[in-house]
Amino acid sequence: MKDLQPYLDKQKAYFQTGTTKNVSFRIEQLKKLKQILVDNEDLLIDEVHKDFQKPPFETYATEIGLAITDINYAIKNVESWSKQKSVSTSLVNFPSKNFIITEPYGSVLIISPWNYPILLALQPLVGAIAAGNTAILKPSELTPNTSSTLERLLSQSFDQEFLKVVLGGVEESSTLVKMDFDYIFFTGSTRVGKIIMRDAAERLTPLTLELGGKSPCIVDKTANLEVSAKRIAWGKFINAGQTCVAPDYLLVEQSIKTEFLDHLKTAINELYGDHPKESPDFPRIINDAHFDRLIALLEDGDTAVGGEHEKSSRYIAPTILNNITLEDSIMQDEIFGPILPVLEFESVEECIQIINARPRPLALYIFTSDQATEDRIMNTVSFGGGAVNDTIAQLGNHHLSFGGVGASGFGSYHGKSSFDCFSHKKSVMKKPFWPDVPIRYAPYDDIKLGLVKKVLK
Ligand code: NAD
C-alpha cells in the first residue's frame, strides 16, 4: 500500500497558509464541486448503475440532486455562517465583550459507505469545505466504478493539498484513521464505527459517527392504509432496501394487519410490476456476502409477498414476511435489504416497549391520524430522526439536521448542521483593563463571599 502520510502532511501545511479560511475560496471550491456534478451527471449515473443497477431516477433524486441542493444552500449562506457572533455578557464579567469565532478544525478525514456512493461521500465534504477545512475522502471499495470515477473527477478539479480521494478498503481506511487528523467523519456500520472510535480515541480525535440500526415503522388503525402502504413500500424498497433510514421492521395494529398487507402487496405491484426482476427501477444486492446473509433471513415467518431470489444476479424480490416474532433472526440485526418483517401490536404501549428494549434507532416512522398516539411516541421513544406519515422523505429537507443517537451514532449534519459539524466554536471574552473589580482576588472574607452569593444564584 502506498504511504498515505505525505497526503496529510501536505494538507496540514496547506491549512497553515490560511487559504481555506478565506470565505471566497470556500465558495469557489463549492462551485467547482457543483460543476463536477452538473457536468458529469450522466457519467455518474452510469457508474452507480454498473455497481448495483441503481435506477437513474434514484441516483439523481437521492444522490446528485440532494448534493447539489446542499451545495447551493452552503454557497448562499457560508458567509453569514462564518461571521463572528456577539453574545451577551454576564453580571460577573461586566463590563466585557463576548463573542464566538467559528473556525475550521483543520484537516479532516471522511470515510463513506457504498449504499449511496455519491451522496454519502460528497454531502459531508460540502460541510468540510464550507467550514474551511482540507479533506481526505475514502469512499467505499464496494462500489469500485463510482468510487474510482469520483477520485478521477475530484483530482482533476482540486489540488490534493486541499482535497484528496484515497481509494481502497479496510487497510487504507485503518491506516488513515490512525493518522493525526483534526476531525473524522465516518458513515457506515455500527461494527466498524466502534473500530473507528477506538482508533480515534488514541489521539482524542473528535468525530462524527453516522451509523445504522433497526428503524421501526408503526402503522395504527387510524392511518390512511392505502397511502401509508405506498409510502412504506417506496421507502423500504428504494435502493433495494439498502438504505440506512429505511423502515427495518413493521409494527402493525392487529385489527388492520390483514387489510394493510393487501395494500402493501398492491403498492409493491404498482412500483415494480408482476416481475420485479424485470423492472429497471429495482436495484441489486451489493455483493455475494450480503446476498447470502439476506437469503438466510428468508427462513423466518411466512412469506406474504415476494421471496424469489437469484444468486447469479444478486436479485432478491421485494419481500414481506408475516407472523414474525421478536426472537426470529431477522429481528436481531439491521436487515439492509429488500425484506420487510411484520409484527403486530394491540396497544401503542406494546410498540414503545418493543422499541425501547432495543438500541436507539437511526429513524422511526409512525403512520397515524391520532395526535395522542403520535405525541406518546414522540415523548417516550428516542431515535435519530424520522417522520410522521411518511418514510425517508425527511432527508429532502436540509433544515432538518440528520444523525443518530446512541448505537445509531452521534453528531449530525445536512444544511447548516454540516457547517457546524466541521467547525469549532471558539468562545472569547474581551475585557478592558479598567475597572479591575477586586472581589475575586484573595484574601477572601465574608463580605466578598456574601457579594458572590448575591451574584451567583
Ligand atoms: P462499513 O462499515 O462496512 O464500511 C464503511 C466504510 O468503512 C467503508 O469505506 C470501508 O472501507 C470502511 N471500513 C470497513 N471496515 C473497516 C475497518 N475495519 N476499519 C476501518 N475502516 C473500515 O459499511 P457499509 O457496508 O459500507 O455500509 C452499510 C452500513 O452503513 C449500514 O450499517 C448502514 O446502516 C450504514 N449507513 C449509515 C448511514 C448514516 O448516514 N447513518 C448512511 C448509509 C449507511
Short mmCIF file of C-alpha atoms and ligand atoms in Angstrom, two decimals:
data_model
loop_
_atom_site.label_atom_id
_atom_site.label_comp_id
_atom_site.label_asym_id
_atom_site.label_seq_id
_atom_site.Cartn_x
_atom_site.Cartn_y
_atom_site.Cartn_z
CA MET A 1 0.00 0.00 0.00
CA LYS A 2 1.16 3.50 -0.83
CA ASP A 3 2.37 5.66 2.05
CA LEU A 4 -0.59 7.90 2.90
CA GLN A 5 1.11 10.13 5.46
CA PRO A 6 2.51 12.60 2.88
CA TYR A 7 -1.03 13.47 1.75
CA LEU A 8 -1.96 14.55 5.25
CA ASP A 9 1.36 16.34 5.79
CA LYS A 10 0.75 18.40 2.65
CA GLN A 11 -2.81 19.19 3.68
CA LYS A 12 -1.69 20.29 7.14
CA ALA A 13 0.90 22.59 5.63
CA TYR A 14 -1.69 23.99 3.23
CA PHE A 15 -4.16 24.59 6.04
CA GLN A 16 -1.48 26.58 7.87
CA THR A 17 -1.28 29.01 4.95
CA GLY A 18 -4.81 30.16 5.89
CA THR A 19 -6.09 29.88 2.32
CA THR A 20 -9.05 27.66 3.24
CA LYS A 21 -10.24 30.14 5.85
CA ASN A 22 -10.99 32.68 3.16
CA VAL A 23 -14.75 32.60 2.54
CA SER A 24 -14.41 33.42 -1.17
CA PHE A 25 -12.05 30.45 -1.53
CA ARG A 26 -14.60 28.17 0.10
CA ILE A 27 -17.37 29.41 -2.19
CA GLU A 28 -15.16 28.90 -5.22
CA GLN A 29 -14.45 25.28 -4.19
CA LEU A 30 -18.14 24.59 -3.56
CA LYS A 31 -18.96 25.93 -7.01
CA LYS A 32 -16.33 23.64 -8.51
CA LEU A 33 -17.84 20.67 -6.71
CA LYS A 34 -21.29 21.55 -8.01
CA GLN A 35 -19.94 21.91 -11.54
CA ILE A 36 -18.44 18.42 -11.39
CA LEU A 37 -21.88 17.03 -10.58
CA VAL A 38 -23.63 19.08 -13.24
CA ASP A 39 -21.09 18.25 -15.97
CA ASN A 40 -20.88 14.55 -15.14
CA GLU A 41 -24.44 13.71 -14.21
CA ASP A 42 -24.85 11.01 -16.87
CA LEU A 43 -21.44 9.52 -16.25
CA LEU A 44 -22.04 9.24 -12.51
CA ILE A 45 -25.49 7.75 -13.05
CA ASP A 46 -23.90 5.10 -15.32
CA GLU A 47 -21.17 4.29 -12.81
CA VAL A 48 -23.62 3.73 -9.95
CA HIS A 49 -25.72 1.60 -12.29
CA LYS A 50 -22.68 -0.53 -13.08
CA ASP A 51 -22.08 -1.04 -9.38
CA PHE A 52 -25.53 -2.32 -8.38
CA GLN A 53 -28.08 -1.46 -11.07
CA LYS A 54 -29.41 1.55 -9.25
CA PRO A 55 -32.04 3.24 -11.45
CA PRO A 56 -31.01 6.61 -12.93
CA PHE A 57 -34.01 8.35 -11.36
CA GLU A 58 -32.92 7.28 -7.88
CA THR A 59 -29.29 8.22 -8.44
CA TYR A 60 -30.35 11.71 -9.41
CA ALA A 61 -33.18 12.17 -6.88
CA THR A 62 -31.45 10.63 -3.86
CA GLU A 63 -27.81 11.45 -4.57
CA ILE A 64 -26.80 14.03 -7.17
CA GLY A 65 -29.85 16.27 -6.69
CA LEU A 66 -29.61 16.28 -2.89
CA ALA A 67 -25.87 17.01 -3.03
CA ILE A 68 -26.45 19.95 -5.40
CA THR A 69 -29.19 21.36 -3.15
CA ASP A 70 -26.87 21.17 -0.16
CA ILE A 71 -24.05 22.86 -2.10
CA ASN A 72 -26.37 25.67 -3.23
CA TYR A 73 -27.54 26.24 0.33
CA ALA A 74 -23.95 26.34 1.61
CA ILE A 75 -22.84 28.75 -1.14
CA LYS A 76 -25.70 31.09 -0.26
CA ASN A 77 -25.11 31.05 3.49
CA VAL A 78 -21.46 30.31 4.20
CA GLU A 79 -20.56 33.97 4.58
CA SER A 80 -23.13 34.62 7.30
CA TRP A 81 -22.43 31.25 8.99
CA SER A 82 -18.72 32.10 9.22
CA LYS A 83 -19.15 35.53 10.77
CA GLN A 84 -18.05 36.15 14.31
CA LYS A 85 -21.17 36.23 16.55
CA SER A 86 -21.51 38.56 19.55
CA VAL A 87 -23.24 37.23 22.64
CA SER A 88 -24.35 38.93 25.90
CA THR A 89 -22.05 39.30 28.86
CA SER A 90 -22.80 38.04 32.36
CA LEU A 91 -23.04 40.13 35.51
CA VAL A 92 -19.78 38.72 36.93
CA ASN A 93 -17.92 39.72 33.81
CA PHE A 94 -19.36 43.16 33.39
CA PRO A 95 -18.01 45.14 31.56
CA SER A 96 -16.79 42.91 28.71
CA LYS A 97 -17.43 41.96 25.10
CA ASN A 98 -18.19 38.32 24.37
CA PHE A 99 -18.07 36.65 21.02
CA ILE A 100 -17.87 33.30 19.27
CA ILE A 101 -15.37 32.75 16.46
CA THR A 102 -16.22 29.85 14.18
CA GLU A 103 -13.06 28.17 12.96
CA PRO A 104 -12.38 25.08 10.84
CA TYR A 105 -10.93 22.05 12.61
CA GLY A 106 -8.12 21.79 10.05
CA SER A 107 -7.53 18.59 8.08
CA VAL A 108 -10.45 16.20 8.17
CA LEU A 109 -10.97 12.59 7.16
CA ILE A 110 -14.25 11.45 5.59
CA ILE A 111 -14.94 7.71 5.27
CA SER A 112 -18.06 6.80 3.33
CA PRO A 113 -20.11 3.64 2.68
CA TRP A 114 -21.30 2.10 -0.59
CA ASN A 115 -25.07 2.37 -0.43
CA TYR A 116 -25.41 6.00 -1.59
CA PRO A 117 -21.89 6.20 -3.00
CA ILE A 118 -22.10 9.75 -4.34
CA LEU A 119 -24.22 11.47 -1.72
CA LEU A 120 -22.57 9.99 1.35
CA ALA A 121 -19.11 10.87 0.05
CA LEU A 122 -19.96 14.40 -1.08
CA GLN A 123 -22.50 15.63 1.44
CA PRO A 124 -20.05 15.57 4.37
CA LEU A 125 -17.48 17.09 2.03
CA VAL A 126 -19.77 20.09 1.43
CA GLY A 127 -19.75 20.76 5.17
CA ALA A 128 -15.99 20.26 5.43
CA ILE A 129 -15.30 22.70 2.59
CA ALA A 130 -17.88 25.27 3.71
CA ALA A 131 -16.34 25.27 7.18
CA GLY A 132 -12.84 25.88 5.73
CA ASN A 133 -11.10 22.53 6.19
CA THR A 134 -8.91 20.46 3.92
CA ALA A 135 -10.19 16.92 3.38
CA ILE A 136 -9.14 13.40 2.59
CA LEU A 137 -12.05 11.29 1.37
CA LYS A 138 -12.02 7.48 1.48
CA PRO A 139 -15.03 6.22 -0.48
CA SER A 140 -16.21 2.60 -0.38
CA GLU A 141 -14.35 -0.20 -2.12
CA LEU A 142 -17.68 -1.99 -2.70
CA THR A 143 -18.71 0.48 -5.43
CA PRO A 144 -15.44 0.42 -7.43
CA ASN A 145 -16.87 2.15 -10.53
CA THR A 146 -18.40 5.09 -8.69
CA SER A 147 -15.51 5.48 -6.26
CA SER A 148 -12.80 5.50 -8.93
CA THR A 149 -14.78 7.95 -11.06
CA LEU A 150 -15.23 10.25 -8.08
CA GLU A 151 -11.49 10.02 -7.48
CA ARG A 152 -10.72 10.91 -11.10
CA LEU A 153 -13.17 13.81 -11.27
CA LEU A 154 -12.19 15.33 -7.95
CA SER A 155 -8.48 15.01 -8.63
CA GLN A 156 -8.92 16.82 -11.95
CA SER A 157 -10.54 19.82 -10.27
CA PHE A 158 -8.92 20.07 -6.86
CA ASP A 159 -5.33 20.30 -5.66
CA GLN A 160 -4.57 17.32 -3.48
CA GLU A 161 -3.14 19.54 -0.79
CA PHE A 162 -6.74 20.75 -0.35
CA LEU A 163 -8.82 17.70 -1.30
CA LYS A 164 -7.56 14.18 -1.87
CA VAL A 165 -9.50 11.00 -2.58
CA VAL A 166 -7.83 7.81 -1.35
CA LEU A 167 -9.19 4.64 -2.92
CA GLY A 168 -9.03 1.36 -1.05
CA GLY A 169 -10.62 -0.79 1.60
CA VAL A 170 -10.04 -1.77 5.20
CA GLU A 171 -6.25 -1.45 5.03
CA GLU A 172 -6.27 2.11 3.70
CA SER A 173 -9.14 3.09 5.97
CA SER A 174 -7.48 1.67 9.09
CA THR A 175 -4.22 3.41 8.24
CA LEU A 176 -5.93 6.75 7.71
CA VAL A 177 -7.90 6.55 10.95
CA LYS A 178 -4.67 6.12 12.91
CA MET A 179 -3.18 9.29 11.43
CA ASP A 180 -3.25 12.69 13.08
CA PHE A 181 -6.43 14.18 11.54
CA ASP A 182 -8.21 17.06 13.25
CA TYR A 183 -11.65 15.53 12.72
CA ILE A 184 -13.06 12.21 11.46
CA PHE A 185 -16.46 11.86 9.82
CA PHE A 186 -17.46 8.23 9.43
CA THR A 187 -20.58 6.81 7.79
CA GLY A 188 -21.03 3.05 7.92
CA SER A 189 -21.92 0.13 10.11
CA THR A 190 -22.07 0.12 13.89
CA ARG A 191 -19.46 -2.66 13.94
CA VAL A 192 -16.87 -0.61 12.03
CA GLY A 193 -17.96 2.56 13.84
CA LYS A 194 -16.68 1.03 17.08
CA ILE A 195 -13.29 0.31 15.49
CA ILE A 196 -13.06 3.88 14.16
CA MET A 197 -13.92 5.33 17.54
CA ARG A 198 -11.32 3.18 19.29
CA ASP A 199 -8.62 4.35 16.89
CA ALA A 200 -9.75 7.98 17.14
CA ALA A 201 -9.61 7.73 20.94
CA GLU A 202 -5.86 7.06 20.79
CA ARG A 203 -5.33 10.63 19.59
CA LEU A 204 -8.53 12.08 21.06
CA THR A 205 -9.54 12.97 17.52
CA PRO A 206 -13.10 14.37 17.59
CA LEU A 207 -15.50 12.51 15.35
CA THR A 208 -18.98 12.05 13.99
CA LEU A 209 -20.37 8.55 13.58
CA GLU A 210 -23.25 8.12 11.16
CA LEU A 211 -24.27 4.51 11.74
CA GLY A 212 -27.23 2.22 11.14
CA GLY A 213 -29.62 0.09 13.15
CA LYS A 214 -33.14 -1.28 13.16
CA SER A 215 -35.55 1.54 12.36
CA PRO A 216 -39.14 0.73 13.32
CA CYS A 217 -42.23 1.72 11.34
CA ILE A 218 -45.57 1.78 13.16
CA VAL A 219 -48.99 1.70 11.47
CA ASP A 220 -52.11 2.06 13.60
CA LYS A 221 -55.77 1.64 12.71
CA THR A 222 -56.38 5.41 12.32
CA ALA A 223 -53.88 5.71 9.43
CA ASN A 224 -54.91 6.02 5.79
CA LEU A 225 -53.86 2.49 4.93
CA GLU A 226 -53.60 2.90 1.19
CA VAL A 227 -51.34 5.95 1.32
CA SER A 228 -49.32 4.50 4.22
CA ALA A 229 -48.69 1.29 2.27
CA LYS A 230 -47.44 3.24 -0.76
CA ARG A 231 -45.09 5.42 1.28
CA ILE A 232 -43.75 2.48 3.27
CA ALA A 233 -43.22 0.29 0.19
CA TRP A 234 -41.42 3.17 -1.53
CA GLY A 235 -39.15 3.90 1.48
CA LYS A 236 -38.39 0.25 2.13
CA PHE A 237 -37.66 -0.87 -1.40
CA ILE A 238 -35.92 2.19 -2.81
CA ASN A 239 -32.27 1.19 -3.35
CA ALA A 240 -33.50 -2.40 -2.75
CA GLY A 241 -33.79 -1.69 0.96
CA GLN A 242 -30.09 -0.81 1.24
CA THR A 243 -30.80 2.49 2.95
CA CYS A 244 -29.68 3.33 6.48
CA VAL A 245 -33.00 5.06 7.25
CA ALA A 246 -35.26 2.52 5.51
CA PRO A 247 -38.05 1.11 7.67
CA ASP A 248 -36.36 -2.02 9.03
CA TYR A 249 -39.44 -3.70 10.51
CA LEU A 250 -43.17 -3.01 10.61
CA LEU A 251 -45.33 -2.87 13.72
CA VAL A 252 -48.95 -3.03 12.54
CA GLU A 253 -52.03 -2.81 14.74
CA GLN A 254 -53.56 -6.27 14.88
CA SER A 255 -57.10 -5.28 13.79
CA ILE A 256 -55.93 -3.88 10.43
CA LYS A 257 -52.99 -6.15 9.67
CA THR A 258 -54.63 -8.32 7.00
CA GLU A 259 -56.11 -5.32 5.21
CA PHE A 260 -52.81 -3.45 5.42
CA LEU A 261 -50.83 -6.37 3.98
CA ASP A 262 -53.19 -6.35 0.98
CA HIS A 263 -52.46 -2.67 0.45
CA LEU A 264 -48.72 -3.32 0.72
CA LYS A 265 -48.96 -6.07 -1.87
CA THR A 266 -50.78 -3.71 -4.24
CA ALA A 267 -48.28 -0.93 -3.59
CA ILE A 268 -45.31 -3.19 -4.38
CA ASN A 269 -47.03 -4.36 -7.55
CA GLU A 270 -47.64 -0.76 -8.64
CA LEU A 271 -43.97 0.08 -8.05
CA TYR A 272 -42.31 -2.90 -9.73
CA GLY A 273 -45.00 -4.85 -11.65
CA ASP A 274 -45.66 -8.58 -11.61
CA HIS A 275 -41.99 -9.37 -12.22
CA PRO A 276 -39.79 -7.03 -10.15
CA LYS A 277 -36.73 -8.80 -11.56
CA GLU A 278 -37.52 -7.28 -14.95
CA SER A 279 -38.16 -3.82 -13.53
CA PRO A 280 -35.47 -1.26 -14.45
CA ASP A 281 -36.34 0.52 -11.22
CA PHE A 282 -35.25 -2.19 -8.79
CA PRO A 283 -31.53 -2.46 -7.87
CA ARG A 284 -29.47 -5.50 -6.93
CA ILE A 285 -27.76 -6.52 -3.70
CA ILE A 286 -24.27 -5.06 -3.48
CA ASN A 287 -22.25 -8.29 -3.12
CA ASP A 288 -22.43 -12.05 -2.53
CA ALA A 289 -21.79 -11.83 1.20
CA HIS A 290 -24.76 -9.51 1.71
CA PHE A 291 -26.86 -11.66 -0.66
CA ASP A 292 -26.14 -14.83 1.37
CA ARG A 293 -26.80 -13.04 4.65
CA LEU A 294 -30.19 -11.82 3.39
CA ILE A 295 -31.25 -15.16 1.92
CA ALA A 296 -30.76 -16.80 5.32
CA LEU A 297 -33.28 -14.32 6.78
CA LEU A 298 -35.99 -15.51 4.36
CA GLU A 299 -36.39 -18.61 6.55
CA ASP A 300 -38.22 -16.56 9.18
CA GLY A 301 -42.03 -16.23 9.42
CA ASP A 302 -44.37 -16.70 6.46
CA THR A 303 -43.73 -15.11 3.08
CA ALA A 304 -46.68 -12.81 2.32
CA VAL A 305 -45.13 -11.17 -0.76
CA GLY A 306 -42.01 -11.93 -2.83
CA GLY A 307 -39.32 -14.29 -1.57
CA GLU A 308 -37.89 -15.09 -5.03
CA HIS A 309 -34.16 -14.67 -5.48
CA GLU A 310 -31.35 -15.38 -7.93
CA LYS A 311 -27.76 -15.68 -6.80
CA SER A 312 -26.07 -15.08 -10.17
CA SER A 313 -27.56 -11.58 -10.47
CA ARG A 314 -27.83 -10.99 -6.69
CA TYR A 315 -31.55 -10.34 -7.09
CA ILE A 316 -33.93 -10.57 -4.15
CA ALA A 317 -37.57 -9.69 -4.80
CA PRO A 318 -39.31 -7.10 -2.63
CA THR A 319 -40.41 -9.36 0.21
CA ILE A 320 -42.86 -9.12 3.11
CA LEU A 321 -42.51 -11.67 5.92
CA ASN A 322 -45.61 -12.10 8.08
CA ASN A 323 -46.01 -13.63 11.57
CA ILE A 324 -42.55 -12.63 12.72
CA THR A 325 -41.60 -12.82 16.40
CA LEU A 326 -39.04 -10.80 18.29
CA GLU A 327 -36.91 -13.93 18.68
CA ASP A 328 -36.57 -14.50 14.91
CA SER A 329 -33.12 -13.94 13.45
CA ILE A 330 -34.43 -11.16 11.20
CA MET A 331 -35.19 -9.14 14.34
CA GLN A 332 -31.64 -9.34 15.71
CA ASP A 333 -29.63 -7.05 13.37
CA GLU A 334 -30.18 -4.35 10.78
CA ILE A 335 -31.63 -6.01 7.64
CA PHE A 336 -30.28 -3.64 4.96
CA GLY A 337 -32.06 -5.36 2.08
CA PRO A 338 -35.50 -5.70 0.44
CA ILE A 339 -37.10 -7.81 3.18
CA LEU A 340 -39.73 -6.32 5.47
CA PRO A 341 -40.76 -8.33 8.55
CA VAL A 342 -44.19 -7.63 10.02
CA LEU A 343 -45.07 -7.83 13.71
CA GLU A 344 -48.43 -6.98 15.21
CA PHE A 345 -49.41 -4.98 18.29
CA GLU A 346 -52.56 -4.29 20.27
CA SER A 347 -51.60 -1.07 22.04
CA VAL A 348 -49.13 1.71 21.43
CA GLU A 349 -47.56 0.87 24.81
CA GLU A 350 -46.56 -2.51 23.37
CA CYS A 351 -44.75 -0.74 20.50
CA ILE A 352 -42.93 1.51 22.91
CA GLN A 353 -41.82 -1.49 24.93
CA ILE A 354 -40.52 -3.33 21.85
CA ILE A 355 -38.62 -0.31 20.53
CA ASN A 356 -37.22 0.85 23.85
CA ALA A 357 -35.92 -2.63 24.65
CA ARG A 358 -33.50 -2.29 21.71
CA PRO A 359 -30.63 0.09 20.86
CA ARG A 360 -31.87 3.54 19.91
CA PRO A 361 -32.71 3.53 16.18
CA LEU A 362 -31.45 5.89 13.49
CA ALA A 363 -35.01 6.51 12.23
CA LEU A 364 -38.58 5.97 13.36
CA TYR A 365 -41.74 6.24 11.31
CA ILE A 366 -45.30 6.34 12.55
CA PHE A 367 -48.44 6.32 10.44
CA THR A 368 -51.43 7.55 12.42
CA SER A 369 -54.16 10.18 12.43
CA ASP A 370 -54.33 10.12 16.21
CA GLN A 371 -52.47 13.05 17.78
CA ALA A 372 -52.32 11.41 21.21
CA THR A 373 -50.57 8.32 19.76
CA GLU A 374 -48.14 10.48 17.82
CA ASP A 375 -47.36 12.54 20.96
CA ARG A 376 -46.92 9.43 23.07
CA ILE A 377 -44.34 8.00 20.66
CA MET A 378 -42.51 11.31 20.23
CA ASN A 379 -42.29 11.79 24.01
CA THR A 380 -41.25 8.31 25.01
CA VAL A 381 -39.04 6.93 22.25
CA SER A 382 -35.55 8.20 21.47
CA PHE A 383 -34.39 7.95 17.84
CA GLY A 384 -32.11 9.83 15.45
CA GLY A 385 -34.85 11.41 13.32
CA GLY A 386 -37.92 10.35 11.44
CA ALA A 387 -41.30 11.18 10.02
CA VAL A 388 -44.98 11.04 10.80
CA ASN A 389 -46.99 9.56 7.92
CA ASP A 390 -44.01 9.24 5.59
CA THR A 391 -40.67 7.45 5.28
CA ILE A 392 -37.21 8.73 4.26
CA ALA A 393 -38.58 11.95 2.70
CA GLN A 394 -37.43 13.94 5.75
CA LEU A 395 -33.91 13.74 4.29
CA GLY A 396 -35.01 16.02 1.48
CA ASN A 397 -35.20 18.98 3.88
CA HIS A 398 -31.80 20.48 4.68
CA HIS A 399 -33.35 22.47 7.53
CA LEU A 400 -33.67 19.16 9.39
CA SER A 401 -30.32 18.01 10.76
CA PHE A 402 -29.56 14.34 10.29
CA GLY A 403 -27.81 11.97 12.66
CA GLY A 404 -28.19 9.09 15.05
CA VAL A 405 -28.34 8.72 18.80
CA GLY A 406 -26.83 6.01 20.99
CA ALA A 407 -25.91 2.96 18.91
CA SER A 408 -27.07 4.64 15.69
CA GLY A 409 -24.28 7.20 16.03
CA PHE A 410 -23.70 10.75 17.19
CA GLY A 411 -23.19 14.17 15.68
CA SER A 412 -25.36 15.48 12.88
CA TYR A 413 -25.14 17.17 9.51
CA HIS A 414 -27.07 18.39 6.41
CA GLY A 415 -27.61 22.08 5.64
CA LYS A 416 -26.21 24.38 8.33
CA SER A 417 -25.60 21.40 10.62
CA SER A 418 -22.91 20.22 8.18
CA PHE A 419 -21.13 23.54 8.56
CA ASP A 420 -21.43 23.33 12.35
CA CYS A 421 -20.28 19.72 12.35
CA PHE A 422 -16.93 20.64 10.78
CA SER A 423 -16.43 23.86 12.78
CA HIS A 424 -15.06 24.54 16.21
CA LYS A 425 -16.80 27.33 18.12
CA LYS A 426 -14.12 29.36 19.82
CA SER A 427 -15.66 31.39 22.68
CA VAL A 428 -13.79 34.53 23.69
CA MET A 429 -14.31 37.22 26.29
CA LYS A 430 -12.58 40.59 25.92
CA LYS A 431 -12.15 42.84 28.94
CA PRO A 432 -10.98 46.42 29.35
CA PHE A 433 -8.13 46.94 31.86
CA TRP A 434 -10.34 49.21 33.89
CA PRO A 435 -12.26 48.67 36.12
CA ASP A 436 -10.49 45.73 37.79
CA VAL A 437 -13.09 44.63 40.36
CA PRO A 438 -11.14 43.19 43.37
CA ILE A 439 -13.78 40.80 44.71
CA ARG A 440 -12.36 37.65 43.06
CA TYR A 441 -8.85 38.04 44.48
CA ALA A 442 -7.63 36.52 47.76
CA PRO A 443 -7.57 37.20 50.61
CA TYR A 444 -11.26 36.25 50.77
CA ASP A 445 -13.63 37.33 53.56
CA ASP A 446 -17.29 37.10 54.49
CA ILE A 447 -18.18 40.34 52.71
CA LYS A 448 -16.74 39.04 49.45
CA LEU A 449 -18.49 35.69 49.92
CA GLY A 450 -21.78 37.47 50.61
CA LEU A 451 -21.41 39.51 47.42
CA VAL A 452 -20.56 36.41 45.36
CA LYS A 453 -23.61 34.63 46.78
CA LYS A 454 -25.80 37.54 45.73
CA VAL A 455 -24.47 37.49 42.17
CA LEU A 456 -24.15 33.72 41.63
CA LYS A 457 -27.58 32.40 42.50
P1 NAD B 1 -18.98 -0.48 6.52
O1 NAD B 1 -18.95 -0.05 7.96
O2 NAD B 1 -18.66 -1.89 6.23
O3 NAD B 1 -17.94 0.39 5.66
C1 NAD B 1 -17.95 1.80 5.68
C2 NAD B 1 -16.56 2.32 5.36
O4 NAD B 1 -15.66 1.88 6.36
C3 NAD B 1 -16.00 1.85 4.02
O5 NAD B 1 -15.38 2.94 3.38
C4 NAD B 1 -14.98 0.78 4.40
O6 NAD B 1 -13.89 0.72 3.53
C5 NAD B 1 -14.54 1.25 5.77
N1 NAD B 1 -14.14 0.12 6.65
C6 NAD B 1 -14.64 -1.13 6.63
N2 NAD B 1 -14.06 -1.88 7.60
C7 NAD B 1 -13.16 -1.07 8.23
C8 NAD B 1 -12.25 -1.27 9.31
N3 NAD B 1 -12.14 -2.45 9.92
N4 NAD B 1 -11.51 -0.20 9.70
C9 NAD B 1 -11.63 1.00 9.10
N5 NAD B 1 -12.47 1.23 8.06
C10 NAD B 1 -13.23 0.21 7.63
O7 NAD B 1 -20.42 -0.06 5.98
P2 NAD B 1 -21.05 -0.32 4.54
O8 NAD B 1 -21.35 -1.77 4.39
O9 NAD B 1 -20.27 0.37 3.50
O10 NAD B 1 -22.44 0.49 4.71
C11 NAD B 1 -23.56 -0.07 5.30
C12 NAD B 1 -23.74 0.39 6.73
O11 NAD B 1 -23.65 1.79 6.79
C13 NAD B 1 -25.11 0.05 7.28
O12 NAD B 1 -24.98 -0.37 8.61
C14 NAD B 1 -25.86 1.37 7.20
O13 NAD B 1 -26.93 1.49 8.10
C15 NAD B 1 -24.78 2.34 7.48
N6 NAD B 1 -25.12 3.64 6.89
C16 NAD B 1 -25.36 4.68 7.71
C17 NAD B 1 -25.71 5.89 7.16
C18 NAD B 1 -25.99 7.10 8.01
O14 NAD B 1 -26.00 8.19 7.44
N7 NAD B 1 -26.22 6.98 9.29
C19 NAD B 1 -25.78 6.03 5.78
C20 NAD B 1 -25.52 4.93 4.98
C21 NAD B 1 -25.17 3.73 5.54
#
